[in-house]
Tab-separated table of C-alpha atoms and ligand atoms in Angstrom:
chain	number	residue	atom	x	y	z
A	1	MET	CA	27.542	3.681	-28.126
A	2	ASN	CA	24.676	3.725	-25.621
A	3	PRO	CA	21.703	5.925	-26.506
A	4	GLN	CA	21.350	9.108	-24.457
A	5	PRO	CA	19.562	8.419	-21.169
A	6	ALA	CA	16.091	9.977	-20.938
A	7	ARG	CA	16.408	13.000	-18.665
A	8	LEU	CA	13.676	14.887	-16.875
A	9	LEU	CA	13.904	17.985	-14.716
A	10	VAL	CA	10.900	18.578	-12.485
A	11	ARG	CA	10.339	21.837	-10.635
A	12	ALA	CA	7.852	21.850	-7.732
A	13	SER	CA	7.584	22.065	-3.968
A	14	ILE	CA	8.979	18.701	-2.877
A	15	LEU	CA	8.496	16.704	0.319
A	16	HIS	CA	10.045	13.325	1.063
A	17	PHE	CA	11.075	11.325	4.106
A	18	LEU	CA	14.441	9.868	5.008
A	19	ALA	CA	13.221	8.054	8.130
A	20	ASP	CA	10.263	7.587	10.450
A	21	PRO	CA	9.587	10.921	12.222
A	22	GLY	CA	8.296	8.884	15.183
A	23	GLU	CA	6.101	10.168	17.968
A	24	HIS	CA	8.028	13.406	18.369
A	25	ASP	CA	8.126	14.563	14.741
A	26	ASP	CA	11.921	14.433	14.432
A	27	PRO	CA	12.652	17.127	11.806
A	28	ARG	CA	15.683	15.194	10.555
A	29	ALA	CA	13.236	12.609	9.189
A	30	TRP	CA	12.064	14.706	6.218
A	31	GLN	CA	13.276	17.171	3.628
A	32	TYR	CA	11.143	19.915	2.158
A	33	PHE	CA	12.138	22.151	-0.732
A	34	GLU	CA	9.720	25.018	-1.331
A	35	ASP	CA	11.277	25.678	-4.752
A	36	GLY	CA	12.571	22.193	-5.389
A	37	ALA	CA	14.096	20.251	-8.254
A	38	LEU	CA	13.923	16.555	-8.993
A	39	PHE	CA	16.347	15.392	-11.664
A	40	VAL	CA	15.552	12.017	-13.205
A	41	GLU	CA	17.781	9.978	-15.501
A	42	ASP	CA	16.556	6.745	-17.062
A	43	GLY	CA	13.668	6.577	-14.632
A	44	HIS	CA	15.810	6.975	-11.517
A	45	VAL	CA	16.450	9.938	-9.239
A	46	SER	CA	19.849	11.534	-9.619
A	47	PHE	CA	19.185	14.748	-7.693
A	48	CYS	CA	16.548	16.044	-5.288
A	49	GLY	CA	17.014	19.399	-3.573
A	50	ASP	CA	16.635	23.149	-3.877
A	51	PHE	CA	16.217	24.326	-7.433
A	52	ALA	CA	19.003	26.825	-6.783
A	53	ALA	CA	21.388	23.984	-5.872
A	54	LEU	CA	20.784	22.070	-9.095
A	55	GLU	CA	23.305	24.034	-11.107
A	56	ALA	CA	26.175	23.037	-8.842
A	57	ALA	CA	25.003	19.438	-8.513
A	58	VAL	CA	24.272	18.476	-12.123
A	59	PRO	CA	26.650	19.419	-14.978
A	60	VAL	CA	25.182	21.727	-17.568
A	61	ALA	CA	25.458	19.205	-20.401
A	62	ARG	CA	23.158	16.801	-18.557
A	63	ARG	CA	20.775	19.536	-17.463
A	64	ASP	CA	20.471	21.028	-20.917
A	65	ALA	CA	19.502	17.692	-22.403
A	66	ALA	CA	16.573	17.323	-20.012
A	67	ARG	CA	12.853	17.758	-20.625
A	68	LEU	CA	11.368	20.271	-18.213
A	69	CYS	CA	8.231	19.628	-16.218
A	70	ASP	CA	7.068	22.740	-14.428
A	71	TYR	CA	4.831	22.010	-11.433
A	72	ARG	CA	5.551	25.196	-9.512
A	73	GLY	CA	2.821	25.919	-6.944
A	74	LYS	CA	2.118	22.190	-6.544
A	75	LEU	CA	3.405	19.643	-4.035
A	76	LEU	CA	5.413	16.689	-5.287
A	77	LEU	CA	5.907	13.524	-3.203
A	78	PRO	CA	6.973	9.931	-3.781
A	79	GLY	CA	4.060	7.929	-5.193
A	80	PHE	CA	1.694	6.659	-2.512
A	81	VAL	CA	2.109	3.095	-1.266
A	82	ASP	CA	-1.078	1.153	-0.477
A	83	SER	CA	0.178	-1.685	1.705
A	84	HIS	CA	-2.989	-3.856	1.607
A	85	VAL	CA	-5.701	-3.911	-1.051
A	86	HIS	CA	-7.897	-6.544	-2.779
A	87	TYR	CA	-8.292	-5.744	-6.476
A	88	PRO	CA	-11.203	-8.193	-7.111
A	89	GLN	CA	-13.231	-6.475	-4.390
A	90	LEU	CA	-13.726	-3.294	-6.425
A	91	ARG	CA	-16.878	-5.103	-7.558
A	92	VAL	CA	-18.350	-4.894	-4.028
A	93	LEU	CA	-16.984	-1.535	-2.893
A	94	GLY	CA	-19.443	0.047	-0.473
A	95	SER	CA	-21.717	-2.962	0.129
A	96	TRP	CA	-24.109	-2.706	3.046
A	97	GLY	CA	-23.741	-5.401	5.649
A	98	ARG	CA	-22.842	-6.489	9.112
A	99	GLN	CA	-19.312	-7.235	10.243
A	100	LEU	CA	-16.336	-8.996	8.693
A	101	LEU	CA	-17.411	-12.645	8.592
A	102	ASP	CA	-20.896	-11.953	7.148
A	103	TRP	CA	-19.460	-9.424	4.728
A	104	LEU	CA	-17.006	-12.036	3.445
A	105	THR	CA	-19.778	-14.608	2.936
A	106	ASP	CA	-22.412	-12.266	1.507
A	107	TYR	CA	-20.314	-10.124	-0.834
A	108	THR	CA	-16.635	-10.906	-1.024
A	109	PHE	CA	-16.623	-14.595	-1.826
A	110	PRO	CA	-19.266	-14.308	-4.595
A	111	ALA	CA	-17.369	-11.343	-6.066
A	112	GLU	CA	-14.074	-13.226	-6.078
A	113	ARG	CA	-15.685	-16.155	-7.900
A	114	ALA	CA	-16.057	-14.014	-11.025
A	115	LEU	CA	-12.281	-13.808	-11.460
A	116	ALA	CA	-12.109	-17.463	-12.418
A	117	ASP	CA	-12.720	-16.015	-15.882
A	118	GLU	CA	-9.397	-14.653	-17.094
A	119	ASN	CA	-11.084	-11.982	-19.232
A	120	VAL	CA	-12.935	-10.654	-16.207
A	121	ALA	CA	-9.686	-10.703	-14.263
A	122	ARG	CA	-7.840	-8.767	-16.990
A	123	GLU	CA	-10.564	-6.160	-17.250
A	124	THR	CA	-10.761	-5.746	-13.466
A	125	ALA	CA	-6.978	-5.576	-13.033
A	126	SER	CA	-6.662	-3.032	-15.822
A	127	PHE	CA	-9.380	-0.809	-14.350
A	128	PHE	CA	-7.940	-1.177	-10.838
A	129	LEU	CA	-4.411	-0.172	-11.895
A	130	ASP	CA	-5.614	2.815	-13.897
A	131	ARG	CA	-7.653	3.984	-10.915
A	132	LEU	CA	-4.714	3.508	-8.524
A	133	LEU	CA	-2.632	5.789	-10.732
A	134	ALA	CA	-5.456	8.351	-10.858
A	135	HIS	CA	-5.315	8.344	-7.049
A	136	GLY	CA	-1.527	8.861	-7.016
A	137	THR	CA	-0.724	5.340	-5.805
A	138	THR	CA	2.191	3.784	-7.659
A	139	THR	CA	2.881	0.708	-5.499
A	140	ALA	CA	0.536	-1.660	-3.687
A	141	SER	CA	0.492	-5.033	-2.007
A	142	VAL	CA	-2.423	-6.655	-3.764
A	143	TYR	CA	-4.600	-9.701	-3.093
A	144	ALA	CA	-5.860	-11.492	-6.190
A	145	THR	CA	-8.244	-14.464	-5.740
A	146	VAL	CA	-7.664	-18.170	-5.314
A	147	HIS	CA	-7.491	-18.521	-9.120
A	148	PRO	CA	-3.938	-18.403	-10.503
A	149	GLN	CA	-5.265	-16.689	-13.639
A	150	SER	CA	-6.300	-13.713	-11.500
A	151	VAL	CA	-2.644	-13.221	-10.514
A	152	GLU	CA	-1.460	-13.775	-14.059
A	153	ALA	CA	-3.900	-11.118	-15.289
A	154	PHE	CA	-2.781	-8.673	-12.622
A	155	PHE	CA	0.914	-9.096	-13.354
A	156	VAL	CA	0.397	-8.782	-17.129
A	157	GLU	CA	-1.396	-5.457	-16.620
A	158	ALA	CA	1.090	-4.173	-14.000
A	159	ASP	CA	4.034	-5.124	-16.218
A	160	LYS	CA	2.511	-3.251	-19.166
A	161	ARG	CA	2.464	-0.145	-16.977
A	162	LYS	CA	6.037	-0.777	-15.675
A	163	LEU	CA	4.795	-0.598	-12.082
A	164	ARG	CA	6.401	-1.749	-8.861
A	165	MET	CA	3.682	-4.039	-7.531
A	166	LEU	CA	3.289	-7.048	-5.259
A	167	CYS	CA	0.536	-9.606	-5.776
A	168	GLY	CA	-0.247	-13.172	-4.806
A	169	LYS	CA	-2.748	-15.991	-5.217
A	170	VAL	CA	-5.051	-16.297	-2.228
A	171	LEU	CA	-4.614	-19.635	-0.447
A	172	MET	CA	-7.716	-21.117	1.199
A	173	ASP	CA	-8.589	-24.754	1.575
A	174	ARG	CA	-11.300	-24.752	4.249
A	175	ASN	CA	-14.176	-22.725	5.723
A	176	CYS	CA	-14.960	-21.163	2.369
A	177	PRO	CA	-17.258	-21.985	-0.556
A	178	GLU	CA	-16.277	-24.959	-2.680
A	179	PHE	CA	-15.890	-22.665	-5.725
A	180	LEU	CA	-13.016	-20.785	-4.032
A	181	ARG	CA	-11.261	-23.731	-2.448
A	182	ASP	CA	-7.779	-24.985	-3.271
A	183	THR	CA	-5.679	-27.663	-1.559
A	184	PRO	CA	-2.235	-27.643	0.045
A	185	ALA	CA	-0.881	-29.333	-3.094
A	186	THR	CA	-2.386	-26.845	-5.594
A	187	ALA	CA	-1.477	-23.955	-3.276
A	188	LEU	CA	2.127	-25.073	-3.623
A	189	SER	CA	2.169	-25.878	-7.328
A	190	ASP	CA	0.162	-22.811	-8.456
A	191	SER	CA	2.151	-20.400	-6.291
A	192	ALA	CA	5.505	-21.920	-7.297
A	193	ALA	CA	4.628	-21.577	-10.995
A	194	LEU	CA	3.595	-17.930	-10.527
A	195	ILE	CA	6.757	-17.192	-8.537
A	196	ALA	CA	8.934	-18.722	-11.241
A	197	ARG	CA	7.171	-16.691	-13.915
A	198	TRP	CA	6.751	-13.318	-12.212
A	199	HIS	CA	8.856	-12.779	-9.089
A	200	GLY	CA	11.594	-10.287	-9.963
A	201	ARG	CA	10.327	-9.734	-13.522
A	202	GLY	CA	10.328	-6.004	-14.310
A	203	ARG	CA	9.430	-4.381	-11.028
A	204	LEU	CA	7.055	-7.105	-9.917
A	205	GLY	CA	7.279	-9.217	-6.819
A	206	TYR	CA	5.327	-12.178	-5.552
A	207	THR	CA	3.685	-12.179	-2.155
A	208	VAL	CA	2.611	-15.480	-0.608
A	209	THR	CA	-1.032	-14.904	0.361
A	210	PRO	CA	-2.768	-17.229	2.830
A	211	ARG	CA	-6.091	-15.355	3.259
A	212	PHE	CA	-6.154	-15.731	7.073
A	213	ALA	CA	-5.782	-18.535	9.581
A	214	PRO	CA	-9.464	-19.645	9.583
A	215	THR	CA	-9.489	-20.441	5.847
A	216	SER	CA	-6.249	-22.435	5.719
A	217	SER	CA	-5.620	-25.867	7.210
A	218	PRO	CA	-2.409	-26.394	9.196
A	219	GLU	CA	-1.088	-28.316	6.168
A	220	GLN	CA	-1.692	-25.333	3.929
A	221	LEU	CA	-0.088	-22.891	6.384
A	222	GLU	CA	2.923	-25.233	6.332
A	223	VAL	CA	3.049	-24.824	2.536
A	224	ALA	CA	2.790	-21.043	2.892
A	225	GLY	CA	5.829	-21.096	5.200
A	226	GLU	CA	7.737	-23.202	2.714
A	227	LEU	CA	6.937	-20.759	-0.110
A	228	PHE	CA	7.855	-17.741	2.038
A	229	ARG	CA	11.243	-19.285	2.822
A	230	SER	CA	11.844	-20.374	-0.774
A	231	ARG	CA	13.644	-17.095	-1.635
A	232	PRO	CA	15.289	-14.533	0.630
A	233	ASP	CA	13.398	-11.659	-1.011
A	234	MET	CA	9.957	-13.307	-0.892
A	235	HIS	CA	6.997	-11.363	0.514
A	236	LEU	CA	3.999	-12.593	2.487
A	237	GLN	CA	0.634	-11.040	3.303
A	238	SER	CA	-2.385	-12.084	5.345
A	239	HIS	CA	-4.869	-10.783	7.934
A	240	LEU	CA	-4.403	-10.702	11.702
A	241	SER	CA	-6.655	-9.791	14.588
A	242	GLU	CA	-9.215	-7.701	12.730
A	243	ASN	CA	-12.499	-8.643	14.366
A	244	THR	CA	-13.421	-10.120	17.752
A	245	ARG	CA	-15.535	-12.966	16.281
A	246	GLU	CA	-12.678	-13.849	13.965
A	247	ILE	CA	-10.265	-13.985	16.919
A	248	ALA	CA	-12.593	-16.280	18.903
A	249	TRP	CA	-12.847	-18.542	15.836
A	250	VAL	CA	-9.055	-18.741	15.518
A	251	ARG	CA	-8.867	-19.720	19.191
A	252	GLU	CA	-11.292	-22.611	18.498
A	253	LEU	CA	-9.477	-23.739	15.365
A	254	PHE	CA	-5.978	-23.574	16.881
A	255	PRO	CA	-6.443	-24.398	20.584
A	256	ALA	CA	-2.762	-25.212	21.116
A	257	GLN	CA	-1.614	-21.681	20.239
A	258	ARG	CA	-1.642	-19.048	22.974
A	259	ASP	CA	-2.825	-16.225	20.672
A	260	TYR	CA	-3.574	-15.381	17.042
A	261	LEU	CA	-0.030	-14.311	16.185
A	262	GLU	CA	1.399	-17.565	17.495
A	263	VAL	CA	-0.579	-19.440	14.826
A	264	TYR	CA	1.396	-17.616	12.151
A	265	GLU	CA	4.648	-17.784	14.100
A	266	SER	CA	4.370	-21.544	14.450
A	267	PHE	CA	4.328	-21.926	10.642
A	268	GLY	CA	7.239	-19.521	10.040
A	269	LEU	CA	4.979	-16.833	8.568
A	270	VAL	CA	6.656	-13.888	10.278
A	271	GLY	CA	9.772	-11.835	9.563
A	272	ARG	CA	10.966	-9.030	7.309
A	273	GLY	CA	8.855	-9.042	4.140
A	274	ALA	CA	5.707	-10.265	5.926
A	275	ILE	CA	2.800	-7.849	6.419
A	276	TYR	CA	-0.546	-8.423	8.099
A	277	GLY	CA	-3.670	-6.379	7.523
A	278	HIS	CA	-5.332	-4.748	10.541
A	279	GLY	CA	-3.746	-5.893	13.835
A	280	ILE	CA	-6.553	-4.119	15.710
A	281	HIS	CA	-6.986	-6.245	18.826
A	282	LEU	CA	-3.397	-7.228	19.573
A	283	SER	CA	-1.952	-7.782	23.040
A	284	ALA	CA	1.246	-6.070	24.210
A	285	SER	CA	3.014	-9.408	23.814
A	286	GLU	CA	1.875	-9.730	20.192
A	287	ARG	CA	3.050	-6.180	19.445
A	288	GLU	CA	6.450	-6.914	20.967
A	289	ARG	CA	6.813	-10.143	19.025
A	290	LEU	CA	5.839	-8.436	15.750
A	291	ALA	CA	8.507	-5.812	16.417
A	292	GLY	CA	11.042	-8.468	17.346
A	293	SER	CA	10.573	-10.306	14.058
A	294	GLN	CA	10.113	-7.030	12.079
A	295	THR	CA	6.751	-8.265	10.825
A	296	ALA	CA	4.689	-5.315	9.572
A	297	ILE	CA	1.085	-4.250	10.102
A	298	ALA	CA	-1.010	-2.559	7.428
A	299	PHE	CA	-3.216	0.031	9.144
A	300	CYS	CA	-6.535	0.145	7.254
A	301	PRO	CA	-8.587	2.963	8.809
A	302	THR	CA	-11.511	3.250	6.380
A	303	SER	CA	-11.990	-0.502	6.722
A	304	ASN	CA	-11.784	-0.297	10.543
A	305	LEU	CA	-14.733	2.075	10.332
A	306	PHE	CA	-16.721	0.561	7.469
A	307	LEU	CA	-16.691	-3.012	8.798
A	308	GLY	CA	-16.986	-1.804	12.396
A	309	SER	CA	-13.923	-3.843	13.326
A	310	GLY	CA	-12.455	-1.441	15.899
A	311	TRP	CA	-9.685	1.122	16.025
A	312	CYS	CA	-6.146	0.077	15.239
A	313	ALA	CA	-3.810	1.292	18.001
A	314	HIS	CA	-1.297	2.639	15.506
A	315	ALA	CA	0.644	4.703	18.060
A	316	ASP	CA	1.090	1.687	20.353
A	317	LEU	CA	2.318	-0.318	17.373
A	318	GLY	CA	4.743	2.450	16.421
A	319	ARG	CA	6.002	2.806	19.979
A	320	ALA	CA	6.623	-0.937	20.165
A	321	GLY	CA	8.710	-0.725	16.973
A	322	VAL	CA	6.332	-2.567	14.638
A	323	PRO	CA	6.857	-1.494	10.993
A	324	LEU	CA	3.632	0.142	9.887
A	325	GLY	CA	2.130	0.843	6.481
A	326	LEU	CA	-1.093	2.604	5.594
A	327	ALA	CA	-3.663	0.824	3.456
A	328	THR	CA	-7.075	1.176	1.852
A	329	ASP	CA	-8.130	-2.498	2.212
A	330	VAL	CA	-10.606	-1.963	-0.630
A	331	GLY	CA	-13.329	-3.404	-0.652
A	332	GLY	CA	-13.415	-3.619	3.197
A	333	GLY	CA	-12.202	-0.024	2.948
A	334	THR	CA	-14.228	2.503	1.024
A	335	SER	CA	-11.777	4.414	-1.174
A	336	LEU	CA	-8.560	3.960	-3.161
A	337	SER	CA	-7.464	7.422	-2.075
A	338	MET	CA	-4.483	7.495	0.259
A	339	LEU	CA	-5.387	11.114	1.050
A	340	ARG	CA	-8.803	10.052	2.331
A	341	THR	CA	-7.080	7.141	4.078
A	342	MET	CA	-4.719	9.524	5.908
A	343	GLY	CA	-7.725	11.569	7.005
A	344	ALA	CA	-9.489	8.435	8.263
A	345	ALA	CA	-6.285	7.338	10.022
A	346	TYR	CA	-6.324	10.539	12.021
A	347	GLU	CA	-10.008	10.073	12.902
A	348	VAL	CA	-9.562	6.427	13.896
A	349	GLY	CA	-6.640	7.549	16.054
A	350	GLN	CA	-8.789	10.214	17.694
A	351	ALA	CA	-11.520	7.666	18.470
A	352	GLY	CA	-8.993	5.288	19.999
A	353	GLY	CA	-6.880	7.863	21.864
A	354	GLN	CA	-3.919	7.464	19.484
A	355	THR	CA	-2.520	10.735	18.168
A	356	LEU	CA	-1.391	10.886	14.550
A	357	SER	CA	0.696	13.877	13.481
A	358	PRO	CA	0.674	15.025	9.860
A	359	TRP	CA	4.361	14.127	9.585
A	360	ARG	CA	3.776	10.538	10.573
A	361	ALA	CA	0.704	10.266	8.351
A	362	TRP	CA	2.590	11.436	5.254
A	363	TYR	CA	5.496	9.175	6.189
A	364	LEU	CA	3.167	6.163	6.479
A	365	ALA	CA	1.628	6.865	3.071
A	366	THR	CA	5.038	6.940	1.365
A	367	LEU	CA	8.322	5.692	2.881
A	368	GLY	CA	6.574	3.928	5.784
A	369	GLY	CA	4.603	1.766	3.352
A	370	ALA	CA	7.714	1.063	1.285
A	371	HIS	CA	9.590	0.027	4.429
A	372	ALA	CA	6.706	-2.131	5.689
A	373	LEU	CA	6.723	-3.972	2.339
A	374	ALA	CA	10.544	-4.326	2.346
A	375	LEU	CA	10.710	-2.209	-0.825
A	376	ASP	CA	12.439	0.842	0.635
A	377	HIS	CA	15.682	0.063	-1.185
A	378	ALA	CA	13.845	0.934	-4.434
A	379	ILE	CA	10.974	3.322	-3.701
A	380	GLY	CA	9.494	5.540	-0.986
A	381	ASN	CA	11.756	8.591	-1.195
A	382	PHE	CA	13.998	10.532	-3.573
A	383	LEU	CA	17.462	9.449	-2.523
A	384	PRO	CA	19.800	9.138	-5.536
A	385	GLY	CA	19.198	5.898	-7.401
A	386	ARG	CA	15.592	5.434	-6.252
A	387	GLU	CA	12.927	4.746	-8.863
A	388	ALA	CA	11.275	8.013	-9.867
A	389	ASP	CA	7.622	7.268	-9.101
A	390	PHE	CA	5.898	10.391	-7.882
A	391	VAL	CA	2.610	12.187	-7.381
A	392	VAL	CA	1.861	15.876	-7.892
A	393	LEU	CA	-0.815	17.405	-5.661
A	394	ASP	CA	-2.729	20.576	-6.359
A	395	SER	CA	-4.705	21.901	-3.391
A	396	THR	CA	-6.472	24.524	-5.478
A	397	ARG	CA	-8.673	21.785	-6.993
A	398	ILE	CA	-10.862	21.837	-3.854
A	399	PRO	CA	-12.160	25.337	-3.121
A	400	GLU	CA	-12.650	24.792	0.644
A	401	LEU	CA	-9.125	23.403	0.960
A	402	ASP	CA	-7.684	26.236	-1.091
A	403	PHE	CA	-9.532	28.784	1.057
A	404	ARG	CA	-8.428	27.064	4.291
A	405	LEU	CA	-4.788	27.082	3.191
A	406	ARG	CA	-4.786	30.888	2.922
A	407	TYR	CA	-4.960	30.871	6.710
A	408	ALA	CA	-2.299	28.207	7.331
A	409	SER	CA	1.036	29.503	8.489
A	410	THR	CA	3.226	26.397	8.817
A	411	LEU	CA	3.976	23.474	6.558
A	412	ALA	CA	2.623	21.063	9.189
A	413	GLU	CA	-0.669	22.962	9.181
A	414	ARG	CA	-0.830	22.796	5.381
A	415	LEU	CA	-0.060	19.097	5.304
A	416	PHE	CA	-2.692	18.405	7.927
A	417	ALA	CA	-5.373	20.370	6.079
A	418	LEU	CA	-4.448	18.583	2.863
A	419	MET	CA	-4.819	15.116	4.398
A	420	MET	CA	-8.083	15.979	6.177
A	421	LEU	CA	-9.791	17.937	3.381
A	422	GLY	CA	-8.009	16.597	0.307
A	423	ASP	CA	-8.875	13.618	-1.856
A	424	GLU	CA	-8.237	12.273	-5.359
A	425	ARG	CA	-9.397	15.566	-6.886
A	426	CYS	CA	-6.034	16.975	-5.725
A	427	VAL	CA	-4.004	14.499	-7.786
A	428	ALA	CA	-2.842	16.667	-10.672
A	429	ALA	CA	-0.403	14.132	-12.117
A	430	THR	CA	1.204	10.772	-11.447
A	431	HIS	CA	4.581	9.742	-12.868
A	432	VAL	CA	6.057	6.249	-13.098
A	433	LEU	CA	9.811	5.940	-13.668
A	434	GLY	CA	9.728	9.633	-14.544
A	435	GLU	CA	7.042	9.283	-17.233
A	436	ARG	CA	3.684	10.957	-16.738
A	437	VAL	CA	1.007	8.251	-16.690
A	438	TRP	CA	-1.894	10.275	-15.295
A	439	GLU	CA	-2.846	13.903	-15.638
A	440	SER	CA	-6.079	15.365	-14.449
A	441	VAL	CA	-7.642	18.221	-16.276
A	442	ALA	CA	-8.280	21.183	-13.973
A	443	ALA	CA	-11.981	21.996	-13.724
B	501	LIG	N1	-10.091	-11.311	6.422
B	501	LIG	C1	-10.045	-12.358	5.572
B	501	LIG	N2	-10.309	-11.990	4.329
B	501	LIG	C2	-10.531	-10.668	4.361
B	501	LIG	C3	-10.848	-9.697	3.358
B	501	LIG	O1	-10.988	-9.982	2.177
B	501	LIG	N3	-11.003	-8.419	3.802
B	501	LIG	C4	-10.843	-8.065	5.101
B	501	LIG	N4	-10.978	-6.793	5.454
B	501	LIG	N5	-10.545	-8.949	6.043
B	501	LIG	C5	-10.391	-10.236	5.682
B	502	LIG	ZN1	-7.911	-7.242	3.545
């Protein structure tokens, strides 16, 4: 006989998305249950709806066997998805500097060198994952370093925590310090060994990770394409069109290609499962081609601001049909908080004349990110069968936010105030596969 499945009944206000609300805030795109119930069996959702509807939906024998988690008065959502983040760069978070290319040379490359030591990598990965959970983020697309041991360390730590995570070894064989350089041959052999060991193990997935076009030779980009095509469910991540000096450099390095995106297209590095950080200075043609191949962009607003790269035209991308995720891009970004990132996304939009509604912001931080990473079959909302990763938010943890919310009359107003004024202090609890893995103690 099978042992009894572990059952959990959670009571809270619940918000999740079924689709992209788009530019016009289509109300069919989300569900909100003021007095909601989430019923979890063996780590997966079996019911999400009004608490009053639970009785009819779940037989009493199953309900009675469940542990109860009472989060009434708090807001429960699918765990946040950070669609682009560099775990080794926590070491240089908030480093003063100029723009992207100097920042990479002065801070990022020296910081990434330290992860050649597997013990440093383990310690950094462990700290990073614990902090992600404290910020309510349960899935991320993560850059390691060029060292395969930095990926190994990350996956060991993510597996211990039973997380759904993507990670990959950075590929770079030119225009970088010798101590971070690989070759097309080691890019292939190291990545293939990591894929064989980790892709599809637990909830982990491998993402082929050429850093960006300037640091990979054409031969290495060829290898990246080969790895991306090696399995139908393979992921790929890189950077695209972040900074004007970077774009001019790509033009010099790849004179035969008409624009930055065509460099990646010509090596087969586009398609469902591929996501590029930034996409700030794209042409209309590049946006259309990204949409056509369903290649995603990770919108990294705190990084746009911190590195002075420009303002991602997220509404233009959305209108063109480009899948979009939201991302911290730590350490180019300044915080692991997806709440702060939503607030910055609104402000970047304002600066660039691109409106962001609260509905679309909350979508991007949850189901949008899952979709952009081609993980929406497993996470991102509470449809039956989805993995029960969720975050519980408590607005009373920030007095100004709590005060402001007394004067909010609609849910949209409340959600907007929460994303503009809220931060990691609001994360009351984080659950992974139903189990509570983080709980903050109220002040
Ligand atoms: N472009 C190439 N590498 C990086 C990186 O590490 N961070 C950011 N923001 N952009 C990059
Ligand atoms: Zn990045």
